[in-house]
Short mmCIF file of C-alpha atoms in Angstrom, two decimals:
data_model
loop_
_atom_site.label_atom_id
_atom_site.label_comp_id
_atom_site.label_asym_id
_atom_site.label_seq_id
_atom_site.Cartn_x
_atom_site.Cartn_y
_atom_site.Cartn_z
CA VAL A 1 13.72 -18.64 15.04
CA GLU A 2 15.23 -15.16 14.93
CA GLY A 3 16.49 -13.72 18.22
CA GLU A 4 16.23 -15.41 21.57
CA GLY A 5 13.73 -15.72 24.38
CA GLU A 6 9.97 -15.97 24.36
CA ASP A 7 9.55 -12.75 22.36
CA ALA A 8 11.40 -14.16 19.35
CA LEU A 9 9.34 -14.62 16.19
CA PRO A 10 9.72 -17.56 13.80
CA ALA A 11 11.73 -16.49 10.76
CA ASP A 12 8.98 -17.71 8.41
CA GLY A 13 6.21 -15.97 10.37
CA ARG A 14 4.32 -19.18 11.22
CA GLY A 15 3.34 -20.48 14.61
CA ARG A 16 2.34 -17.20 16.23
CA GLU A 17 -0.86 -15.20 16.41
CA GLN A 18 -1.11 -12.18 14.16
CA LEU A 19 0.19 -9.06 15.85
CA ALA A 20 -2.60 -6.59 16.50
CA ALA A 21 -2.41 -3.08 15.11
CA PRO A 22 -2.58 -0.16 17.51
CA PRO A 23 -6.08 1.28 17.80
CA VAL A 24 -6.58 4.04 15.25
CA PRO A 25 -9.70 6.20 15.57
CA GLN A 26 -11.67 6.59 12.37
CA ARG A 27 -12.14 10.19 11.23
CA GLU A 28 -12.99 9.87 7.55
CA HIS A 29 -16.44 9.95 6.03
CA GLY A 30 -16.46 7.13 3.51
CA ARG A 31 -18.90 6.48 0.70
CA SER A 32 -21.29 4.82 3.11
CA GLY A 33 -21.25 7.68 5.64
CA LYS A 34 -19.17 8.02 8.76
CA VAL A 35 -17.36 4.89 9.79
CA ASN A 36 -16.70 4.90 13.49
CA ARG A 37 -14.24 2.10 14.14
CA ARG A 38 -10.57 1.49 14.84
CA GLN A 39 -7.83 -0.55 13.18
CA GLN A 40 -8.19 -3.68 15.27
CA ARG A 41 -6.97 -6.47 13.00
CA ALA A 42 -3.41 -7.20 12.00
CA VAL A 43 -1.61 -4.68 9.82
CA ALA A 44 -1.48 -5.70 6.16
CA ALA A 45 0.93 -3.04 4.88
CA VAL A 46 2.89 0.01 6.04
CA ALA A 47 4.86 2.77 4.33
CA VAL A 48 7.00 5.64 5.60
CA GLY A 49 7.44 8.82 3.58
CA GLY A 50 6.51 12.46 3.30
CA GLU A 51 8.74 15.38 4.23
CA GLY A 52 11.76 13.94 6.01
CA GLY A 53 10.02 10.59 6.47
CA SER A 54 7.58 12.01 9.02
CA LEU A 55 4.48 10.24 7.65
CA LEU A 56 3.48 6.66 8.34
CA ALA A 57 0.63 4.97 6.50
CA SER A 58 -0.87 1.68 7.63
CA VAL A 59 -3.79 -0.43 6.49
CA ASP A 60 -5.44 -3.28 8.39
CA LEU A 61 -6.78 -6.71 7.39
CA ALA A 62 -10.46 -6.02 8.10
CA GLN A 63 -13.18 -6.91 5.57
CA SER A 64 -13.40 -3.18 4.81
CA PRO A 65 -9.75 -2.21 5.27
CA LEU A 66 -8.98 1.05 7.06
CA LEU A 67 -6.09 3.23 5.84
CA ALA A 68 -4.56 5.49 8.51
CA LEU A 69 -2.09 8.32 7.90
CA TRP A 70 0.03 9.39 10.88
CA ASP A 71 2.62 12.00 11.69
CA TRP A 72 4.57 9.39 13.61
CA ARG A 73 7.04 11.84 15.16
CA ARG A 74 4.22 13.68 16.94
CA GLY A 75 2.08 10.55 17.41
CA GLN A 76 -0.81 12.31 15.69
CA LEU A 77 -3.40 10.74 13.40
CA LEU A 78 -3.77 13.03 10.38
CA ALA A 79 -6.54 11.20 8.49
CA SER A 80 -8.08 7.81 7.85
CA ALA A 81 -10.43 6.26 5.31
CA CYS A 82 -11.97 2.97 4.31
CA VAL A 83 -10.30 1.70 1.15
CA GLY A 84 -13.11 -0.53 -0.13
CA ARG A 85 -13.60 -4.27 0.15
CA GLN A 86 -10.32 -5.46 -1.37
CA ARG A 87 -7.38 -6.42 0.86
CA VAL A 88 -4.57 -3.90 0.36
CA LEU A 89 -1.37 -5.68 -0.63
CA ALA A 90 1.13 -2.81 -0.49
CA LEU A 91 1.57 0.90 0.20
CA ALA A 92 4.25 3.30 -1.06
CA PHE A 93 4.95 7.02 -0.87
CA ASN A 94 6.21 9.01 -3.85
CA PRO A 95 9.49 10.50 -2.53
CA ALA A 96 9.07 13.72 -4.54
CA SER A 97 5.41 14.61 -4.11
CA GLY A 98 4.60 12.70 -0.92
CA ALA A 99 1.56 11.13 -2.60
CA LEU A 100 0.55 7.71 -1.30
CA VAL A 101 -0.22 4.70 -3.50
CA SER A 102 -2.14 1.59 -2.41
CA CYS A 103 -2.54 -1.58 -4.42
CA ALA A 104 -4.98 -4.44 -4.23
CA ARG A 105 -6.48 -7.13 -6.43
CA ARG A 106 -7.12 -5.51 -9.83
CA GLN A 107 -6.79 -1.97 -8.50
CA LEU A 108 -4.30 0.76 -7.77
CA ARG A 109 -5.22 3.99 -5.98
CA PHE A 110 -3.44 7.33 -5.65
CA TRP A 111 -4.15 9.03 -2.30
CA SER A 112 -3.87 12.62 -1.14
CA CYS A 113 -4.57 14.20 2.22
CA GLU A 114 -6.59 17.41 1.89
CA ALA A 115 -7.96 19.31 4.88
CA GLY A 116 -7.65 16.28 7.15
CA ARG A 117 -9.38 13.92 4.69
CA LEU A 118 -7.89 11.14 2.61
CA ARG A 119 -9.07 11.21 -0.99
CA SER A 120 -8.29 8.64 -3.64
CA ARG A 121 -8.47 8.30 -7.37
CA ARG A 122 -8.25 5.04 -9.25
CA ALA A 123 -5.36 4.46 -11.58
CA LEU A 124 -6.02 3.94 -15.27
CA PHE A 125 -4.53 0.68 -16.53
CA GLY A 126 -4.94 1.73 -20.14
CA GLU A 127 -6.03 -0.69 -22.86
CA GLY A 128 -6.04 -4.15 -21.28
CA ALA A 129 -7.43 -5.53 -18.09
CA ALA A 130 -6.51 -4.31 -14.64
CA HIS A 131 -3.65 -6.14 -12.95
CA THR A 132 -3.26 -7.40 -9.40
CA VAL A 133 -0.35 -5.30 -8.14
CA LEU A 134 1.77 -6.87 -5.39
CA SER A 135 4.47 -4.21 -4.95
CA VAL A 136 5.09 -0.57 -5.88
CA ALA A 137 8.39 1.33 -6.11
CA PHE A 138 9.38 4.86 -7.10
CA SER A 139 12.63 6.26 -8.41
CA ALA A 140 14.37 8.76 -6.12
CA SER A 141 13.07 11.62 -8.28
CA GLY A 142 9.50 10.31 -8.03
CA ARG A 143 9.06 10.57 -11.81
CA THR A 144 9.12 6.80 -12.39
CA MET A 145 6.74 4.38 -10.69
CA LEU A 146 6.98 0.65 -11.29
CA CYS A 147 4.51 -1.99 -10.13
CA ALA A 148 5.15 -5.72 -9.82
CA THR A 149 2.12 -7.86 -10.68
CA ALA A 150 0.79 -11.32 -9.86
CA ALA A 151 1.05 -12.17 -13.58
CA GLY A 152 4.81 -11.50 -13.67
CA ALA A 153 4.72 -8.11 -15.36
CA LEU A 154 6.38 -4.82 -14.48
CA LEU A 155 4.07 -1.87 -15.13
CA HIS A 156 5.60 1.53 -15.87
CA TRP A 157 3.42 4.48 -14.82
CA SER A 158 3.43 8.13 -15.77
CA GLY A 159 0.84 10.76 -14.89
CA GLY A 160 -1.49 8.28 -13.17
CA ARG A 161 -1.68 6.06 -16.26
CA CYS A 162 0.05 2.79 -17.13
CA VAL A 163 2.22 3.56 -20.17
CA GLN A 164 4.07 0.26 -20.54
CA ALA A 165 3.74 -3.35 -19.40
CA LEU A 166 6.81 -5.58 -19.55
CA GLN A 167 6.33 -9.33 -19.12
CA VAL A 168 9.45 -10.37 -17.18
CA ASN A 169 8.60 -13.52 -15.23
CA ARG A 170 6.65 -15.86 -17.57
CA ARG A 171 3.29 -15.36 -15.88
CA ARG A 172 4.64 -16.13 -12.41
CA PRO A 173 4.20 -13.56 -9.61
CA LEU A 174 6.63 -10.73 -8.99
CA PHE A 175 6.43 -10.14 -5.25
CA ALA A 176 8.75 -7.16 -4.95
CA VAL A 177 10.27 -4.37 -7.01
CA HIS A 178 12.94 -1.79 -6.15
CA VAL A 179 14.11 1.15 -8.24
CA GLY A 180 17.66 2.24 -7.46
CA PRO A 181 20.41 4.33 -9.06
CA GLN A 182 21.87 1.25 -10.76
CA GLY A 183 18.57 0.01 -12.21
CA VAL A 184 15.54 -2.07 -11.28
CA LEU A 185 15.46 -5.14 -9.07
CA ALA A 186 12.42 -7.42 -9.22
CA ALA A 187 11.93 -10.60 -7.19
CA GLY A 188 9.40 -13.30 -7.86
CA LYS A 189 8.54 -16.95 -7.99
CA GLY A 190 10.23 -19.14 -10.56
#
């Protein structure tokens, strides 16, 4: 157990109820019309980015996950949208452009906030099948995006399209990827 007292959480995350997300009013008109609900389930993923790190994105664990974009310094909800039926596994901001990326089973989406609305476009995986992306990382310049997959591959992206797939973990999951000045760090099972 990390910390002390009754507020301490188990280091492995077991034995406690899921922590509830703060209520987030829904403002986005999704494909099925206006969705009037709040983020009420546990948070599945968060990311901080934007100009000076002022944006916070969160997505919940609902059957139709809700993505919320906040200006956390002002405590203001900027936009929200339903992301489909797939559970979102990770979120990341491009440090250069401020664009948001979400990943789920067999899909990757690029998000932009325009006039208070979140809009997405699906990524193009190129010639092969879509991959289940577990983690996304950008270089400091924002020009390089790498994705770690459940099949043990690192996907290199450019211009919204997968340009290279490197099999690095013998078909075992890569759970995390980090791009730093010294190179790439990937962590997985096996």
